[in-house]
Coordinates of C-alpha atoms in Angstrom, one line a residue:
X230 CA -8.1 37.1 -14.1
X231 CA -9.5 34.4 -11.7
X232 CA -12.0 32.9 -14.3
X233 CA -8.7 32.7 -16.6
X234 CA -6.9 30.9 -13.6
X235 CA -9.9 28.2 -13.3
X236 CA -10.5 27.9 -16.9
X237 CA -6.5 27.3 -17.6
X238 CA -6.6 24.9 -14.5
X239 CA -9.8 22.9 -16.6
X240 CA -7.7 22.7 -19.5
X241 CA -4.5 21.5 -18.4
X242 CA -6.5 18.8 -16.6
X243 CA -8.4 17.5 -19.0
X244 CA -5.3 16.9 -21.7
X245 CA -3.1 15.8 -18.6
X246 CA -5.7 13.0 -18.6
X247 CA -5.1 12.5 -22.4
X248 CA -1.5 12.0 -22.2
X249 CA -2.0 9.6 -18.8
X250 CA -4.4 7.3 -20.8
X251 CA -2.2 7.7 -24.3
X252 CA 0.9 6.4 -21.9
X253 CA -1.1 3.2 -20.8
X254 CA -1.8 2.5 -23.9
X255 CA 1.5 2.5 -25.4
X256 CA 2.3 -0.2 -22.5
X257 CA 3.5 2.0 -20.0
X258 CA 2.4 0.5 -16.1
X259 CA 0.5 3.4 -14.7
X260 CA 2.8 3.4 -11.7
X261 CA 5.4 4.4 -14.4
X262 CA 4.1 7.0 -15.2
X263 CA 3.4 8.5 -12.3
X264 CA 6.8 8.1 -11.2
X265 CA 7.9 9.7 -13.9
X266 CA 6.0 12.8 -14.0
X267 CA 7.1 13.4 -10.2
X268 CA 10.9 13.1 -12.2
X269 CA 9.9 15.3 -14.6
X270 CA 8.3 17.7 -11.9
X271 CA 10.9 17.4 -9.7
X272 CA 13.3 18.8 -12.8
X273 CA 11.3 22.1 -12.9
X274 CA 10.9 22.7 -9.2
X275 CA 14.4 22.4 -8.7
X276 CA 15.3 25.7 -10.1
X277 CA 12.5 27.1 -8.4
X278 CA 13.8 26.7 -4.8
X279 CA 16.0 29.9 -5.1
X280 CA 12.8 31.9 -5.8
X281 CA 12.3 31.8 -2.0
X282 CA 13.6 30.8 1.3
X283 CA 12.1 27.4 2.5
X284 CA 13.7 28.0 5.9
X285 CA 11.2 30.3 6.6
X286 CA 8.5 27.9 6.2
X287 CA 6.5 26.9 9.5
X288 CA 6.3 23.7 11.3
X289 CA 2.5 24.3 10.0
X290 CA 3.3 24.0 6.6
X291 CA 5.7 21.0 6.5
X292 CA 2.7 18.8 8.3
X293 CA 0.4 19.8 5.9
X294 CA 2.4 19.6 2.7
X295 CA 3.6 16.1 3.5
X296 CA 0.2 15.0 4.1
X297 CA -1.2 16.4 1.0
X298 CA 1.7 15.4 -1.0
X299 CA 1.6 11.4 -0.2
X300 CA -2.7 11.6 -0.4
X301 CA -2.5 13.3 -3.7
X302 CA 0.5 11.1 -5.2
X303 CA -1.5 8.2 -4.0
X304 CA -4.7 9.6 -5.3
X305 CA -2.8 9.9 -8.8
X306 CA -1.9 6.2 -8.9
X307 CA -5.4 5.4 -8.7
X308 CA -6.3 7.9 -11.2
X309 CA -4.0 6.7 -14.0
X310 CA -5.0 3.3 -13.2
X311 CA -8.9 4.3 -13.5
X312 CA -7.4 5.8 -16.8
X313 CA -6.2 3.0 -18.3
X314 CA -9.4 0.2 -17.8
X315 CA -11.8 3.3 -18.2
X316 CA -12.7 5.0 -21.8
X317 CA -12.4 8.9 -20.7
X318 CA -16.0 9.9 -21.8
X319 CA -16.8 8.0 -18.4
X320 CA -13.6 9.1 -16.6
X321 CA -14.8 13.0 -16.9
X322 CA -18.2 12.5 -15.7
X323 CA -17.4 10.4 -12.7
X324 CA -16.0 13.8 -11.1
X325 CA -19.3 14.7 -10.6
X326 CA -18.8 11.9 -7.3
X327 CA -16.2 14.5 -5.7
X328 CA -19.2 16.2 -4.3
X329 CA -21.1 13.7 -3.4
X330 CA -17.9 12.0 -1.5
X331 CA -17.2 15.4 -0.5
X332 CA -20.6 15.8 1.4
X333 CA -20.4 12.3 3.1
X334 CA -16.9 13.6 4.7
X335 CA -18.4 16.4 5.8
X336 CA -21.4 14.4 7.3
X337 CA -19.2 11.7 8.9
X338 CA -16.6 14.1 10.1
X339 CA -17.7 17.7 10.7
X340 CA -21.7 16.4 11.1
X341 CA -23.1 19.0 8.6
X342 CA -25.9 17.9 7.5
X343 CA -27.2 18.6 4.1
X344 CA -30.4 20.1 3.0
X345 CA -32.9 18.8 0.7
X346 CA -31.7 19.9 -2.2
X347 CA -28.4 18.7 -1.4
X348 CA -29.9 15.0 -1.4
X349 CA -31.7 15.6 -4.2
X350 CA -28.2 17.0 -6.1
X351 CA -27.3 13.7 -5.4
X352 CA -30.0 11.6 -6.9
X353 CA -29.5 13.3 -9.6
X354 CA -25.4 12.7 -10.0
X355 CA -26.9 8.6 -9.2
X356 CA -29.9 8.9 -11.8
X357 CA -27.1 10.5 -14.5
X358 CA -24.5 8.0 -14.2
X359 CA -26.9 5.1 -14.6
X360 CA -26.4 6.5 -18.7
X361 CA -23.2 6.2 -18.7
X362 CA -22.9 2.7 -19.6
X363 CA -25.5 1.1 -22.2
X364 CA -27.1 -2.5 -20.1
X365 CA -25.3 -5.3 -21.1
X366 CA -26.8 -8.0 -19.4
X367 CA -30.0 -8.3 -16.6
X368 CA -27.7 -7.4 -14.1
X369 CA -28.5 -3.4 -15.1
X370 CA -26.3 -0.7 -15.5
X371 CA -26.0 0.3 -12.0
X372 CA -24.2 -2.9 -11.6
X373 CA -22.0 -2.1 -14.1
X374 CA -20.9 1.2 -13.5
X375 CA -20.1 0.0 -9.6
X376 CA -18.7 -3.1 -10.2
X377 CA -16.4 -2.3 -13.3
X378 CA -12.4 -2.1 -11.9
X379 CA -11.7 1.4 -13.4
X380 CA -14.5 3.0 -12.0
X381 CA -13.9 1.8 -8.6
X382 CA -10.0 2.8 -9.1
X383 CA -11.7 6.3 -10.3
X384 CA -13.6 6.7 -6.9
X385 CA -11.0 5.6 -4.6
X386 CA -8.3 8.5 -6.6
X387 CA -11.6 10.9 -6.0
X388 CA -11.7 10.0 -2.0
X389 CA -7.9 10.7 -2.0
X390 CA -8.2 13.8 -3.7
X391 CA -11.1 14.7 -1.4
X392 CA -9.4 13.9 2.1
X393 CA -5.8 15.7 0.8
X394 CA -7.6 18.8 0.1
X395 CA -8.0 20.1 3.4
X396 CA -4.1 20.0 3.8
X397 CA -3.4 21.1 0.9
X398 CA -5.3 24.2 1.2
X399 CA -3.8 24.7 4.8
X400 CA -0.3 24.2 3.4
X401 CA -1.0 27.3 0.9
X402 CA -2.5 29.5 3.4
X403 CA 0.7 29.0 5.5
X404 CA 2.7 29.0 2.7
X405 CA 1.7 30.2 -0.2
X406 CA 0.9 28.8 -3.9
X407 CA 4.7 28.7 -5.2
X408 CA 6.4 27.1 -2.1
X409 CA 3.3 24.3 -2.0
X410 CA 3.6 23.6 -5.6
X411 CA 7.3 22.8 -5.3
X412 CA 7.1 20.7 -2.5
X413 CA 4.1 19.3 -3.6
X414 CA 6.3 18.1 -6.4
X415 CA 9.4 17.3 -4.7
X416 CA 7.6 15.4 -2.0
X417 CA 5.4 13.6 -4.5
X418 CA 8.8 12.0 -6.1
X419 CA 10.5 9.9 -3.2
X420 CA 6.6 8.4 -2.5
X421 CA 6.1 7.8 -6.3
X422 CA 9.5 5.8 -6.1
X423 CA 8.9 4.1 -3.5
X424 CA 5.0 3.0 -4.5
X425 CA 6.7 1.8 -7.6
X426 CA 9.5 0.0 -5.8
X427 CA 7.3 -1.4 -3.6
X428 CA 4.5 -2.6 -5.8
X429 CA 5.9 -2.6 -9.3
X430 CA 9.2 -3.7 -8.8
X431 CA 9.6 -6.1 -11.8
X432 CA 7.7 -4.3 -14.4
X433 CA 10.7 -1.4 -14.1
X434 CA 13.1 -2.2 -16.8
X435 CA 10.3 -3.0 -19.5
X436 CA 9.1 0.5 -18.8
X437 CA 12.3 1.9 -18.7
X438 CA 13.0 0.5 -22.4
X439 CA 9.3 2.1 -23.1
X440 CA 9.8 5.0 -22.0
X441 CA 12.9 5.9 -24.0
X442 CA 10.4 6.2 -27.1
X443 CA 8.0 8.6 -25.0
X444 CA 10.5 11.0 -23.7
X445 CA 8.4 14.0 -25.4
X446 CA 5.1 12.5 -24.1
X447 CA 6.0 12.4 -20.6
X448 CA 8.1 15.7 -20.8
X449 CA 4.3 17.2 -21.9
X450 CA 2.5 15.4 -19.5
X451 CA 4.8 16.6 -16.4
X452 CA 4.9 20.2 -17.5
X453 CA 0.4 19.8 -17.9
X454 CA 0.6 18.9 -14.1
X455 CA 2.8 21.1 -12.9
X456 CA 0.4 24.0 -14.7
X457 CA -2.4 22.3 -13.2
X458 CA -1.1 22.3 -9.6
X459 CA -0.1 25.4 -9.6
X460 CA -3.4 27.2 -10.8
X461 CA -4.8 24.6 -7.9
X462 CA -3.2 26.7 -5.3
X463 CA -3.6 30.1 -7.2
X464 CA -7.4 29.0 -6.6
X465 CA -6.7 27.9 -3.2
X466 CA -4.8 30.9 -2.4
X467 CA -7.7 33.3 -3.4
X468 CA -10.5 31.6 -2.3
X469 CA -11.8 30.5 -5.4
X470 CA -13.0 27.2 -4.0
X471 CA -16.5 27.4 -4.0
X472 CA -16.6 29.1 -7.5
X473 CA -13.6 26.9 -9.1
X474 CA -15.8 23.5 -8.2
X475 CA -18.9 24.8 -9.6
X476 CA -16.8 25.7 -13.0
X477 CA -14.6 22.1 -13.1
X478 CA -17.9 20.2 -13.5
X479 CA -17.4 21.8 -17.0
X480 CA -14.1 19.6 -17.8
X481 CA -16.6 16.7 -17.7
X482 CA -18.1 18.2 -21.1
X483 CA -14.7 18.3 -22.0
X484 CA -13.6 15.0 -21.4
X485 CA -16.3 13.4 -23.0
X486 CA -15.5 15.4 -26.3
X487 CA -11.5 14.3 -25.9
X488 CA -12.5 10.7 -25.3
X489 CA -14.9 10.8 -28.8
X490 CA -12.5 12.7 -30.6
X491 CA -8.9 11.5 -29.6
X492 CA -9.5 7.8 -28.2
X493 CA -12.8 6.8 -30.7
X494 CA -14.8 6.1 -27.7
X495 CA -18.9 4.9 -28.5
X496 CA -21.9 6.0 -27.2
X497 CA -21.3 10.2 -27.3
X498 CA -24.4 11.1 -27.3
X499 CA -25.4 8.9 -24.4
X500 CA -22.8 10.4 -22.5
X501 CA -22.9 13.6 -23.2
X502 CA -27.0 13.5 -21.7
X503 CA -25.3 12.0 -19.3
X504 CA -22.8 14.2 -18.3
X505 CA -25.5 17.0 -18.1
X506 CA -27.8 15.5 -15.9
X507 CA -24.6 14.9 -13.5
X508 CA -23.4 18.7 -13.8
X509 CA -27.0 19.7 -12.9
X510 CA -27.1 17.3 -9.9
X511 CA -23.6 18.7 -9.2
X512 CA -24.5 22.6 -9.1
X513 CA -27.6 21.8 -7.2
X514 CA -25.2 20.7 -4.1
X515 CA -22.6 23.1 -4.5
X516 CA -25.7 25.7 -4.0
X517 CA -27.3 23.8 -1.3

């Protein structure tokens, strides 16, 4: 059952992703679209309120949902922006970074220091992504890779998603995965407005006049997230989260196969080497 739980989680992911970047494509602001997968999210959790009482929620919960609801909506905005400069054959293997941002957290915040290996893990996530892109000029492909918009957008959504998980896995433990995932959602919708309001004001009705031809689209791409989130907390609930990280480093595989096949994108091969190397240097820290 739990490897079904991670491996659906993978899945709706990875063709979440595909409908994001097929949205941006179409003209659709990434801010947009966010904001209206929280709408469309906010439609199914709605009717889920009556499957329990939220008055019997803790003070506990309510901190730590918040907090993980505005870092992961922020987190998202980043994401679909990454998305939308970034072919997703490089999108899928720069998730091999969460652990690496993941360790320098714990380092700066917790002071665990690594072992060896660890660092080594590391060097190779480094030495793979240097593949990623082929040189196009004497200023390397390191430069590249750090220096191109998306990818920084893509590490910034990948700190977010790293800091919000330590409330979001406290909101489920005090909780529980159906309560977090429809507040998650709910929560997720005023700060997605807002974000939009705020940031994105005048772009609004042109999307709106979009969107009206990507009703089904959107309606898909909600209902991927919600699926998504919720077999999040079903691994957060169980304490699958050792186990579920060392299995996602497959959706990288994944995303490099969607981005050849769906979106045309060059140099498969390339990236696919690349991509291994990264998962390799990724398991060796999740074991260190």
């Amino acid at each position: 059952m739990e490897v079904f739980v991670v491996l659906g989680r993978l899945l709706f992911s990875a063709f979440s992703n595909v409908f994001q970047k097929q949205l941006t494509h179409r003209g659709l602001h990434p801010f947009f679209i966010v904001f209206a997968s929280y709408l469309v999210l906010a439609i199914i959790c709605l009717p889920l309120l009556w499957t329990f009482n939220p008055f019997e929620l803790s003070t506990q919960f309510w901190i730590n949902i918040f907090f993980a609801a505005l870092l992961d909506m922020a987190g998202t905005l980043f994401l679909v922006m990454s998305l939308s400069r970034t072919d997703l054959s490089v999108f899928g293997p720069l998730n091999a970074y969460k652990v690496v941002i993941s360790m320098l957290l714990a380092m700066l915040f917790i002071g665990e220091i690594p072992s060896l290996q660890g660092f080594l893990g590391v060097c190779v996530i480094v030495a793979g992504s240097y593949f990623l892109f082929p040189p196009k000029s004497h200023q390397g492909r390191m430069w590249h890779l750090f220096t191109e918009k998306g990818v920084q957008f893509r590490f910034l959504s990948i700190l977010l998603f790293s800091i919000g998980t330590l409330p979001l896995k406290n909101a489920v433990i005090a909780g529980g995965a159906l309560p977090t995932t429809v507040f998650w959602c709910l929560i997720g919708l005023p700060l997605a407005g807002v974000a939009q309001l705020t940031f994105v004001r005048d772009n609004f009705r042109d999307d709106l006049v979009l969107a009206k031809n990507q009703v089904y689209p959107l309606l898909y791409l909600g209902c991927l997230i919600f699926l998504m989130q919720y077999m999040t907390m079903l691994v957060f609930s169980q304490l699958l989260v050792a186990y579920s990280l060392a299995l996602f480093q497959l959706s990288m595989v994944l995303q490099v196969f969607l981005g050849y096949r769906i979106f045309n994108e060059k140099h498969i091969f390339r990236r696919l080497a690349a991509c291994l190397v990264m998962v390799g240097g990724s398991l060796m820290v999740l074991n260190a």
